[in-house]
Short mmCIF file of C-alpha atoms and ligand atoms in Angstrom, two decimals:
data_model
loop_
_atom_site.label_atom_id
_atom_site.label_comp_id
_atom_site.label_asym_id
_atom_site.label_seq_id
_atom_site.Cartn_x
_atom_site.Cartn_y
_atom_site.Cartn_z
CA MET E 1 151.38 88.21 146.11
CA SER E 2 148.55 85.85 146.99
CA ASN E 3 146.26 84.71 144.17
CA PRO E 4 142.85 86.48 144.46
CA HIS E 5 140.94 83.57 142.96
CA GLN E 6 142.45 81.17 145.48
CA ASN E 7 141.58 83.66 148.22
CA SER E 8 137.97 83.78 147.10
CA ILE E 9 137.87 79.93 147.17
CA LYS E 10 139.38 79.86 150.68
CA GLN E 11 136.82 82.39 151.82
CA LEU E 12 133.99 80.29 150.41
CA ASP E 13 135.29 77.20 152.16
CA LYS E 14 135.30 79.10 155.45
CA VAL E 15 131.70 80.22 154.98
CA ALA E 16 130.67 76.71 153.84
CA LYS E 17 131.92 75.24 157.15
CA LEU E 18 129.60 77.57 159.07
CA LEU E 19 126.59 77.08 156.79
CA ARG E 20 126.75 73.32 156.21
CA ASN E 21 124.84 72.41 159.37
CA SER E 22 121.82 74.36 158.34
CA TYR E 23 121.35 72.17 155.22
CA GLN E 24 119.76 68.74 155.57
CA ASP E 25 121.03 67.44 152.28
CA LYS E 26 124.79 67.75 152.81
CA LYS E 27 125.57 66.22 149.39
CA ARG E 28 123.59 68.87 147.50
CA PHE E 29 125.18 71.58 149.64
CA ASP E 30 128.70 70.26 148.95
CA ASN E 31 127.91 70.15 145.23
CA ALA E 32 126.72 73.72 145.30
CA ILE E 33 129.91 74.87 147.02
CA LYS E 34 131.99 73.02 144.45
CA GLN E 35 130.13 74.67 141.57
CA LEU E 36 130.53 78.12 143.10
CA LYS E 37 134.34 77.81 143.13
CA THR E 38 134.55 78.15 139.33
CA PRO E 39 132.85 80.80 137.19
CA GLN E 40 130.18 79.35 134.90
CA ASN E 41 131.73 81.07 131.86
CA PHE E 42 135.11 82.64 131.31
CA PHE E 43 136.04 84.37 128.05
CA GLU E 44 139.49 85.57 127.01
CA THR E 45 140.74 87.24 123.86
CA ASP E 46 143.38 89.48 122.33
CA LEU E 47 141.77 92.75 121.17
CA GLU E 48 143.45 94.34 118.14
CA VAL E 49 143.47 98.15 118.25
CA THR E 50 144.79 100.60 115.63
CA MET E 51 147.04 103.02 117.43
CA ASP E 52 147.42 106.71 116.44
CA ASP E 53 150.67 105.98 114.57
CA GLY E 54 148.92 103.38 112.36
CA SER E 55 150.42 100.35 114.13
CA ILE E 56 148.20 97.52 115.48
CA LYS E 57 148.50 96.67 119.16
CA LYS E 58 147.08 93.66 120.98
CA PHE E 59 145.45 93.93 124.39
CA LYS E 60 144.51 90.87 126.51
CA ALA E 61 140.83 91.09 127.63
CA PHE E 62 138.63 88.96 129.86
CA ARG E 63 135.02 88.55 130.95
CA SER E 64 134.05 86.25 133.78
CA GLN E 65 130.45 85.18 134.42
CA HIS E 66 130.44 83.60 137.86
CA ASP E 67 126.91 82.54 138.69
CA ASN E 68 123.43 83.46 137.39
CA ALA E 69 121.19 81.46 139.75
CA ARG E 70 119.78 84.74 141.16
CA GLY E 71 119.61 86.66 137.82
CA PRO E 72 121.77 87.96 134.98
CA TYR E 73 125.51 88.43 135.62
CA LYS E 74 126.44 91.93 136.74
CA GLY E 75 129.80 93.55 137.27
CA GLY E 76 132.21 96.23 136.14
CA ILE E 77 134.93 96.44 133.55
CA ARG E 78 138.43 97.29 134.78
CA PHE E 79 141.17 98.87 132.61
CA HIS E 80 144.46 98.31 134.41
CA GLN E 81 147.97 97.06 133.71
CA ASN E 82 147.74 94.57 136.65
CA VAL E 83 144.49 92.91 135.54
CA SER E 84 144.83 89.08 135.39
CA ALA E 85 142.48 86.20 134.58
CA ASP E 86 142.39 85.11 138.22
CA GLU E 87 141.71 88.66 139.47
CA VAL E 88 138.73 88.85 137.11
CA ARG E 89 137.52 85.44 138.28
CA ALA E 90 137.73 86.48 141.90
CA LEU E 91 136.05 89.86 141.31
CA SER E 92 133.18 88.15 139.52
CA THR E 93 132.73 85.77 142.46
CA TRP E 94 132.65 88.69 144.92
CA MET E 95 130.02 90.39 142.69
CA THR E 96 127.79 87.30 143.09
CA TRP E 97 127.94 87.80 146.85
CA LYS E 98 127.55 91.60 146.68
CA CYS E 99 124.36 91.37 144.56
CA ALA E 100 122.96 88.73 146.95
CA VAL E 101 123.71 90.94 150.01
CA THR E 102 121.15 93.64 149.11
CA GLY E 103 118.88 91.16 147.36
CA ILE E 104 119.06 92.67 143.90
CA PRO E 105 118.19 90.11 141.15
CA TYR E 106 121.63 89.55 139.69
CA GLY E 107 124.58 87.14 139.74
CA GLY E 108 128.20 88.11 139.54
CA GLY E 109 130.28 89.12 136.52
CA LYS E 110 133.44 91.05 135.89
CA GLY E 111 135.54 92.17 132.96
CA GLY E 112 138.99 93.51 132.50
CA ILE E 113 141.62 94.55 130.00
CA ILE E 114 145.37 94.53 130.61
CA VAL E 115 146.17 98.16 129.75
CA ASN E 116 147.41 101.33 131.32
CA PRO E 117 144.72 103.69 129.98
CA LYS E 118 146.87 106.73 130.86
CA GLU E 119 149.24 105.68 128.04
CA LEU E 120 146.46 105.87 125.43
CA SER E 121 145.15 108.89 123.55
CA GLU E 122 141.36 109.50 123.72
CA GLY E 123 140.98 108.01 120.25
CA GLU E 124 142.90 104.88 121.18
CA LEU E 125 140.86 104.49 124.35
CA GLN E 126 137.64 104.78 122.36
CA ARG E 127 138.79 102.18 119.78
CA LEU E 128 139.83 99.81 122.62
CA SER E 129 136.46 100.22 124.33
CA ARG E 130 134.59 99.57 121.06
CA ALA E 131 136.75 96.48 120.32
CA TYR E 132 135.87 95.12 123.79
CA ALA E 133 132.16 95.83 123.20
CA ARG E 134 132.32 93.83 119.93
CA PHE E 135 133.99 90.96 121.78
CA LEU E 136 131.19 91.06 124.35
CA ALA E 137 128.32 91.49 121.86
CA ASP E 138 127.10 87.87 121.83
CA LYS E 139 127.87 87.32 125.54
CA ILE E 140 125.92 90.19 127.15
CA GLY E 141 122.50 91.75 127.07
CA PRO E 142 119.90 93.09 129.57
CA TRP E 143 118.82 89.54 130.52
CA VAL E 144 122.21 87.91 130.26
CA ASP E 145 125.09 90.00 131.60
CA ILE E 146 125.19 93.72 132.37
CA PRO E 147 128.64 95.35 132.64
CA ALA E 148 129.36 98.73 134.30
CA PRO E 149 132.33 100.97 135.07
CA ASP E 150 135.08 99.84 137.50
CA VAL E 151 138.70 101.00 137.98
CA ASN E 152 139.69 103.44 135.20
CA THR E 153 136.39 103.17 133.29
CA ASN E 154 133.57 105.67 133.40
CA GLY E 155 130.30 106.89 131.88
CA GLN E 156 132.00 107.97 128.64
CA ILE E 157 133.45 104.49 128.13
CA MET E 158 130.01 102.95 128.81
CA ALA E 159 128.52 105.35 126.18
CA TRP E 160 131.05 104.17 123.56
CA MET E 161 130.37 100.58 124.45
CA VAL E 162 126.56 100.87 124.22
CA ASP E 163 126.93 102.58 120.86
CA GLU E 164 129.21 99.89 119.54
CA LEU E 165 126.94 97.11 120.82
CA GLU E 166 123.87 98.65 119.23
CA ASN E 167 125.76 99.03 115.93
CA SER E 168 127.26 95.58 115.84
CA VAL E 169 124.17 93.39 116.37
CA SER E 170 121.41 92.39 113.98
CA VAL E 171 118.39 94.62 113.32
CA GLU E 172 116.21 91.84 114.79
CA ARG E 173 118.15 91.96 118.04
CA ARG E 174 118.03 95.75 118.20
CA ALA E 175 114.28 95.66 117.62
CA SER E 176 113.61 93.05 120.29
CA GLU E 177 116.05 94.06 123.07
CA ASN E 178 116.53 97.32 124.90
CA LEU E 179 120.32 97.21 124.43
CA SER E 180 120.95 100.40 126.44
CA ALA E 181 120.03 98.29 129.52
CA SER E 182 123.05 96.09 128.72
CA PHE E 183 125.35 98.52 130.51
CA THR E 184 124.89 100.65 133.62
CA GLY E 185 126.89 103.63 134.85
CA LYS E 186 125.94 105.50 131.65
CA PRO E 187 125.78 109.28 131.47
CA ILE E 188 122.35 110.64 132.48
CA MET E 189 121.67 111.75 128.85
CA LEU E 190 122.01 108.13 127.71
CA GLY E 191 119.81 106.59 130.36
CA GLY E 192 122.00 106.79 133.47
CA SER E 193 120.27 107.10 136.88
CA GLN E 194 119.96 110.20 139.00
CA GLY E 195 121.81 109.71 142.25
CA ARG E 196 124.37 107.20 140.87
CA ASP E 197 127.39 109.46 141.66
CA GLU E 198 126.64 109.66 145.33
CA ALA E 199 125.08 106.21 145.67
CA THR E 200 128.06 104.28 147.04
CA GLY E 201 128.99 106.91 149.68
CA LEU E 202 125.34 107.49 150.65
CA GLY E 203 124.71 103.75 150.88
CA GLY E 204 127.70 103.55 153.27
CA VAL E 205 126.16 106.28 155.41
CA PHE E 206 122.89 104.34 155.71
CA ILE E 207 125.13 101.50 157.05
CA LEU E 208 126.77 104.03 159.42
CA GLU E 209 123.37 105.05 160.78
CA LYS E 210 122.45 101.42 161.52
CA LEU E 211 125.84 100.74 163.08
CA ALA E 212 125.67 103.82 165.34
CA GLU E 213 122.24 102.65 166.49
CA LYS E 214 123.54 99.17 167.32
CA LEU E 215 126.57 100.59 169.12
CA GLY E 216 124.18 102.66 171.28
CA GLN E 217 125.55 106.00 170.14
CA GLU E 218 122.98 108.54 171.28
CA ARG E 219 124.47 111.85 170.03
CA LYS E 220 125.69 111.73 166.43
CA ARG E 221 128.12 114.61 167.03
CA ASP E 222 129.93 112.35 169.53
CA VAL E 223 130.72 109.87 166.81
CA THR E 224 134.09 110.66 165.25
CA ILE E 225 134.94 109.45 161.77
CA ALA E 226 138.22 109.24 159.79
CA ILE E 227 138.00 108.59 156.05
CA GLN E 228 140.94 107.44 153.92
CA GLY E 229 140.43 108.73 150.38
CA PHE E 230 138.50 111.82 149.28
CA GLY E 231 137.45 110.77 145.79
CA ASN E 232 133.93 109.85 144.73
CA VAL E 233 133.21 107.42 147.56
CA GLY E 234 135.15 109.18 150.35
CA TYR E 235 133.71 112.60 149.55
CA TRP E 236 130.06 111.50 149.38
CA PHE E 237 130.43 109.44 152.57
CA ALA E 238 131.90 112.50 154.34
CA HIS E 239 129.22 114.84 152.95
CA HIS E 240 126.24 112.70 153.98
CA ALA E 241 127.74 111.77 157.36
CA ASP E 242 128.33 115.46 158.10
CA GLN E 243 124.80 116.42 156.93
CA LEU E 244 123.35 113.89 159.36
CA GLY E 245 125.39 115.37 162.23
CA TYR E 246 128.35 112.97 162.56
CA LYS E 247 131.79 114.44 163.19
CA VAL E 248 134.20 113.77 160.29
CA VAL E 249 137.61 114.60 161.76
CA ALA E 250 139.99 113.36 159.05
CA VAL E 251 140.15 112.71 155.36
CA SER E 252 143.08 111.99 153.02
CA GLY E 253 144.22 111.75 149.43
CA SER E 254 147.24 110.07 147.82
CA LYS E 255 149.64 112.73 149.18
CA GLY E 256 148.40 112.65 152.79
CA GLY E 257 145.52 113.96 154.80
CA ILE E 258 144.14 116.48 157.33
CA TYR E 259 142.94 116.19 160.92
CA VAL E 260 140.43 118.70 162.21
CA GLU E 261 139.42 117.86 165.79
CA ASP E 262 136.22 119.93 165.81
CA GLY E 263 134.93 118.26 162.64
CA LEU E 264 135.66 119.39 159.08
CA ASP E 265 133.35 120.88 156.48
CA PRO E 266 133.41 118.32 153.60
CA ALA E 267 131.95 120.57 150.85
CA LYS E 268 134.31 123.48 151.60
CA THR E 269 137.26 121.01 151.91
CA LEU E 270 136.46 119.58 148.42
CA GLU E 271 136.13 123.10 146.94
CA CYS E 272 139.50 124.07 148.49
CA LYS E 273 141.18 120.83 147.34
CA ASN E 274 139.96 121.39 143.77
CA THR E 275 141.26 124.99 143.79
CA LYS E 276 144.58 124.32 145.51
CA GLY E 277 145.25 120.93 143.94
CA GLY E 278 145.83 119.23 147.33
CA LEU E 279 144.34 118.87 150.80
CA ASP E 280 147.23 120.13 152.91
CA THR E 281 146.02 123.76 153.28
CA CYS E 282 142.34 122.78 153.29
CA LEU E 283 141.60 122.55 157.00
CA CYS E 284 138.02 123.89 156.74
CA ILE E 285 135.36 124.35 159.41
CA ASP E 286 131.93 125.91 158.73
CA GLY E 287 132.88 127.31 155.31
CA LYS E 288 136.24 128.75 156.38
CA CYS E 289 139.68 127.22 155.81
CA SER E 290 142.70 127.92 157.96
CA VAL E 291 145.79 125.94 158.79
CA SER E 292 145.20 126.74 162.46
CA ASN E 293 141.98 124.59 162.38
CA GLY E 294 143.95 121.39 162.62
CA ARG E 295 147.03 119.62 161.29
CA ASN E 296 148.35 117.57 158.37
CA ILE E 297 148.68 113.83 158.79
CA THR E 298 150.00 110.94 156.74
CA ASN E 299 147.81 108.14 155.41
CA GLU E 300 149.41 105.81 158.00
CA GLU E 301 148.50 108.18 160.83
CA LEU E 302 144.94 108.51 159.58
CA LEU E 303 144.42 104.74 159.81
CA GLU E 304 145.69 104.72 163.40
CA LEU E 305 143.65 107.68 164.74
CA ASP E 306 141.70 107.26 167.93
CA VAL E 307 138.26 107.65 166.30
CA ASP E 308 134.99 105.72 166.59
CA ILE E 309 134.66 104.75 162.95
CA LEU E 310 137.41 104.26 160.35
CA VAL E 311 136.33 104.33 156.70
CA PRO E 312 138.95 103.17 154.18
CA SER E 313 137.63 104.54 150.87
CA ALA E 314 140.66 104.54 148.61
CA LEU E 315 142.77 101.46 147.90
CA GLU E 316 142.95 97.72 148.55
CA ASN E 317 145.26 96.12 151.14
CA VAL E 318 145.89 99.26 153.28
CA ILE E 319 145.22 97.48 156.59
CA THR E 320 147.71 94.64 156.86
CA LYS E 321 149.24 92.47 159.56
CA ASP E 322 151.75 95.27 160.15
CA ASN E 323 149.25 97.99 161.16
CA ALA E 324 146.11 96.08 162.13
CA GLY E 325 147.23 95.89 165.75
CA LYS E 326 147.54 99.67 165.89
CA ILE E 327 143.97 100.40 164.77
CA LYS E 328 142.14 102.22 167.55
CA ALA E 329 138.75 102.65 165.90
CA LYS E 330 135.80 100.67 167.37
CA ALA E 331 134.52 99.81 163.93
CA ILE E 332 135.63 99.87 160.29
CA ILE E 333 133.27 100.44 157.37
CA GLU E 334 135.01 99.09 154.28
CA MET E 335 133.99 101.44 151.50
CA ALA E 336 136.96 100.54 149.25
CA ASN E 337 137.06 97.06 147.79
CA GLY E 338 139.37 94.78 149.82
CA PRO E 339 141.11 97.37 152.05
CA ILE E 340 141.84 94.75 154.78
CA THR E 341 144.07 91.72 154.13
CA PRO E 342 142.95 88.28 155.49
CA GLU E 343 145.77 88.32 158.11
CA ALA E 344 144.73 91.78 159.29
CA ASP E 345 141.12 90.62 159.48
CA GLU E 346 142.07 88.05 162.02
CA ILE E 347 143.95 90.53 164.14
CA LEU E 348 141.04 92.96 164.10
CA ALA E 349 138.60 90.26 165.05
CA LYS E 350 140.83 89.28 167.97
CA ASN E 351 140.97 92.95 169.06
CA LYS E 352 137.12 93.19 168.79
CA VAL E 353 137.19 95.78 166.03
CA LEU E 354 133.88 95.33 164.22
CA VAL E 355 134.34 95.24 160.44
CA ILE E 356 131.44 95.93 158.05
CA PRO E 357 132.69 94.30 154.86
CA ASP E 358 132.91 95.90 151.43
CA VAL E 359 130.25 93.64 149.85
CA LEU E 360 127.73 95.17 152.27
CA ALA E 361 129.15 98.67 152.92
CA ASN E 362 129.71 99.70 149.30
CA ALA E 363 126.75 97.85 147.79
CA GLY E 364 124.89 101.15 147.27
CA GLY E 365 126.68 101.56 143.92
CA VAL E 366 125.57 98.33 142.35
CA THR E 367 122.10 98.75 143.87
CA VAL E 368 121.61 102.07 142.05
CA SER E 369 123.05 100.41 138.92
CA TYR E 370 120.18 97.97 139.29
CA PHE E 371 117.80 100.91 139.52
CA GLU E 372 119.30 102.30 136.30
CA TRP E 373 118.67 98.98 134.54
CA ALA E 374 115.09 98.88 135.89
CA GLN E 375 114.46 102.47 134.72
CA ASN E 376 115.91 101.67 131.23
CA LEU E 377 113.66 98.62 130.87
CA GLN E 378 110.50 100.47 131.85
CA GLY E 379 111.49 103.64 129.93
CA TYR E 380 110.41 105.79 132.89
CA TYR E 381 112.85 107.70 135.03
CA TRP E 382 112.95 108.52 138.76
CA THR E 383 114.09 111.67 140.56
CA ARG E 384 117.14 111.64 142.78
CA ASP E 385 114.89 111.59 145.87
CA GLU E 386 113.00 108.57 144.58
CA VAL E 387 116.28 106.77 143.99
CA VAL E 388 117.46 107.56 147.51
CA ALA E 389 114.11 106.48 148.98
CA LYS E 390 114.40 103.11 147.26
CA LEU E 391 118.08 102.66 148.23
CA GLN E 392 117.72 103.09 151.98
CA PRO E 393 115.42 100.16 152.75
CA LEU E 394 117.63 97.76 150.80
CA MET E 395 120.78 98.86 152.67
CA ASP E 396 118.94 98.81 155.97
CA SER E 397 117.57 95.31 155.58
CA ALA E 398 120.95 94.02 154.35
CA PHE E 399 122.55 95.44 157.53
CA GLU E 400 119.80 93.90 159.73
CA ALA E 401 120.25 90.49 158.12
CA MET E 402 124.00 90.69 158.73
CA TRP E 403 123.45 91.71 162.37
CA ILE E 404 121.05 88.81 163.05
CA MET E 405 123.55 86.31 161.59
CA LEU E 406 126.42 87.91 163.51
CA LYS E 407 124.60 87.63 166.86
CA GLN E 408 123.26 84.12 166.09
CA HIS E 409 126.67 82.70 165.21
CA GLN E 410 128.85 85.02 167.34
CA THR E 411 130.93 85.63 164.24
CA THR E 412 132.46 88.57 162.39
CA GLY E 413 130.57 91.12 160.27
CA ARG E 414 132.33 89.73 157.19
CA LEU E 415 131.46 86.05 157.80
CA ALA E 416 127.88 86.97 158.77
CA THR E 417 127.44 88.92 155.57
CA TYR E 418 128.99 86.16 153.42
CA MET E 419 126.83 83.50 155.12
CA ASN E 420 123.64 85.36 154.12
CA ALA E 421 124.87 85.93 150.59
CA VAL E 422 126.12 82.37 149.96
CA LYS E 423 122.95 80.92 151.47
CA SER E 424 120.82 83.00 149.20
CA VAL E 425 122.74 81.90 146.09
CA ILE E 426 122.67 78.19 147.09
CA ASP E 427 118.96 78.38 147.83
CA ALA E 428 118.39 79.81 144.33
CA MET E 429 120.52 77.00 142.80
CA MET E 430 118.49 74.40 144.70
CA LEU E 431 115.14 75.93 143.69
CA ARG E 432 116.25 75.80 140.06
CA GLY E 433 117.23 72.19 140.49
CA ARG E 434 120.78 72.87 139.36
CA ILE E 435 122.30 70.72 142.10
P1 LIG O 501 138.32 107.74 143.16
O1 LIG O 501 139.36 107.56 142.14
O2 LIG O 501 137.23 108.75 142.92
O3 LIG O 501 138.99 108.15 144.54
C1 LIG O 501 140.06 107.46 145.11
C2 LIG O 501 140.62 108.28 146.27
O4 LIG O 501 141.74 107.57 146.80
C3 LIG O 501 141.17 109.62 145.81
O5 LIG O 501 140.84 110.57 146.81
C4 LIG O 501 142.69 109.42 145.86
O6 LIG O 501 143.38 110.63 146.15
C5 LIG O 501 142.82 108.48 146.98
N1 LIG O 501 144.09 107.74 147.00
C6 LIG O 501 144.82 107.29 145.93
N2 LIG O 501 145.94 106.74 146.36
C7 LIG O 501 145.93 106.82 147.74
C8 LIG O 501 146.87 106.46 148.71
N3 LIG O 501 147.99 105.90 148.41
N4 LIG O 501 146.49 106.69 149.99
C9 LIG O 501 145.33 107.31 150.27
N5 LIG O 501 144.44 107.72 149.40
C10 LIG O 501 144.76 107.47 148.11
O7 LIG O 501 137.73 106.28 143.41
P2 LIG O 501 136.34 105.93 144.07
O8 LIG O 501 135.33 105.71 142.99
O9 LIG O 501 136.08 106.83 145.20
O10 LIG O 501 136.65 104.45 144.64
C11 LIG O 501 137.33 104.28 145.89
C12 LIG O 501 137.23 102.83 146.29
O11 LIG O 501 135.90 102.45 146.40
C13 LIG O 501 137.85 101.79 145.33
O12 LIG O 501 138.35 100.74 146.10
C14 LIG O 501 136.65 101.32 144.55
O13 LIG O 501 136.83 100.04 143.97
C15 LIG O 501 135.60 101.29 145.65
N6 LIG O 501 134.26 101.33 145.09
C16 LIG O 501 133.76 102.40 144.39
C17 LIG O 501 132.45 102.41 143.94
C18 LIG O 501 131.93 103.61 143.19
O14 LIG O 501 130.73 103.65 142.93
N7 LIG O 501 132.72 104.60 142.86
C19 LIG O 501 131.60 101.35 144.22
C20 LIG O 501 132.08 100.26 144.97
C21 LIG O 501 133.40 100.28 145.41
#
C-alpha cells in the first residue's frame, strides 16, 4: 500500500511545478512549498478508556493541524482500525486544499483514533469520545481548530465531545469563548445547521449543473448518471439531480446495484431499500417498483456503464489501473474521498475523461460546516433555504475558477483545482510574512 502522506507530498510537488512560473520570488515560493509538506502541529497520545468489564484499554489517537494561513484548522475525526499517523497527516493536508477551493476561511486539520467502533458498546464509545475531547481541549477552539464528523463518527459523538470540552475547561474560558463553535456536524438541537445532511450531495449537484453547461448539454433528461453508493452522499446527489431533471440510471450499495434505463425514482428507491434491506428488488420508476423496470448489476459493472456522468460516492480506490481503461463515462464527479488512484487518474486523463476532483465536488459538506460555525458564533440561525442559497454561489465560483485554470493550462480538473487551492494558501502565507 502506498503511503498517503508521501502521496500528498508528490501531488504538491506536481502542482508546484505548474505554479512556480507565476511567482517572481522563486525562493519564497520554494520555501512555502517546503513548509506545506509537513503539518504545523501533530499530536499523538494513548487514550485510556474503562471498558464495560472494568478493564482499562488504550487507544492510539492523533490530531494533525496542517496549515492555518487562511484561518483556523478544520477537519473531521475518523474512528477506524486502519487509521495511521501518516493517513491523518495526509487528510489534514487535503483539508487545507478543500477549504481553499470554496474560499471558506479555514486551514486544514484532521483527527483519528485507531479503533473499530463496531466492537465497542455505546458506553465505551461515549467514554472514548470524551477522552479524545479532553486530549483536544487545549488544542482546539472556535478560533484555533474546529473538528467535525468523518468516517464512523456522527452528530451524537460531536455532542459528547462538545459536552466534555465545555466541562473540562476553566470557567474563564467558558465565559469568553463560544465552545459549541469548536465542533461542527452537531445535532440541530445543539447548534447544528439546517441543510447539513444533504449539503455534500447537493453541492455535488451544483457542480453537475455547471459541468453540464460547459459540456453543452441542452436537455437535462439526455444526461445519464450512474452513482456508486446510495448512502448519505449518493442518495442526496441522486435526489437533487433527479429533481432538476437529470436521468439517474444506476445506483449501488455494498451488495451490488440496479440499472433502470428510463431513469430511477431516488426517493422511492430509498424507501424500498430501507423496507427490504437491499436494493436488488428496488427498481423503481415514478413511485412504483418492479423487477421488470430494469436489472441488477455489480459494482464493477456500474463503474463501466455507458453513461455521461459517473459519480463514485462510496469508497476510496475503486477506480484503479485495472478498470480505468474500461470507463465509458465522459466525466467523473468524485463525491467520495479519493475514489481514483493516481495511476488510474493518468489513464483517465489520456482517455480524455474529465475528472472533477473530490476537494471540489464534495466541498459542500465542509462549506455548510462553515455555515454552522458562523451561525453558532452569531447566535442566529438560518433556514434550510437560506443555507442552500448561500452554498450555491460558493460551489459555482469554485467550479468557474477551476474551469478557467483548466483552460489556461490545458490541464486536468484535478490539477487545475489544486493549483487554485495551493496558490490561495501560498498567497496567504506571503501576506502574513511567514515565508
Ligand atoms: P455512507 O456510509 O452514508 O454511505 C456509503 C455508501 O457506500 C452506502 O450506500 C454503502 O452501501 C456503500 N458501499 C459500502 N461499501 C461499498 C462497496 N464495496 N461498493 C459500493 N458501495 C459500497 O457514507 P457517506 O457519508 O455517503 O460518504 C460516502 C463518501 O463520501 C465517503 O468517501 C466520504 O468520505 C465522502 N464524503 C462524505 C461527506 C459527507 O458529508 N457525508 C463529505 C465529504 C466526503
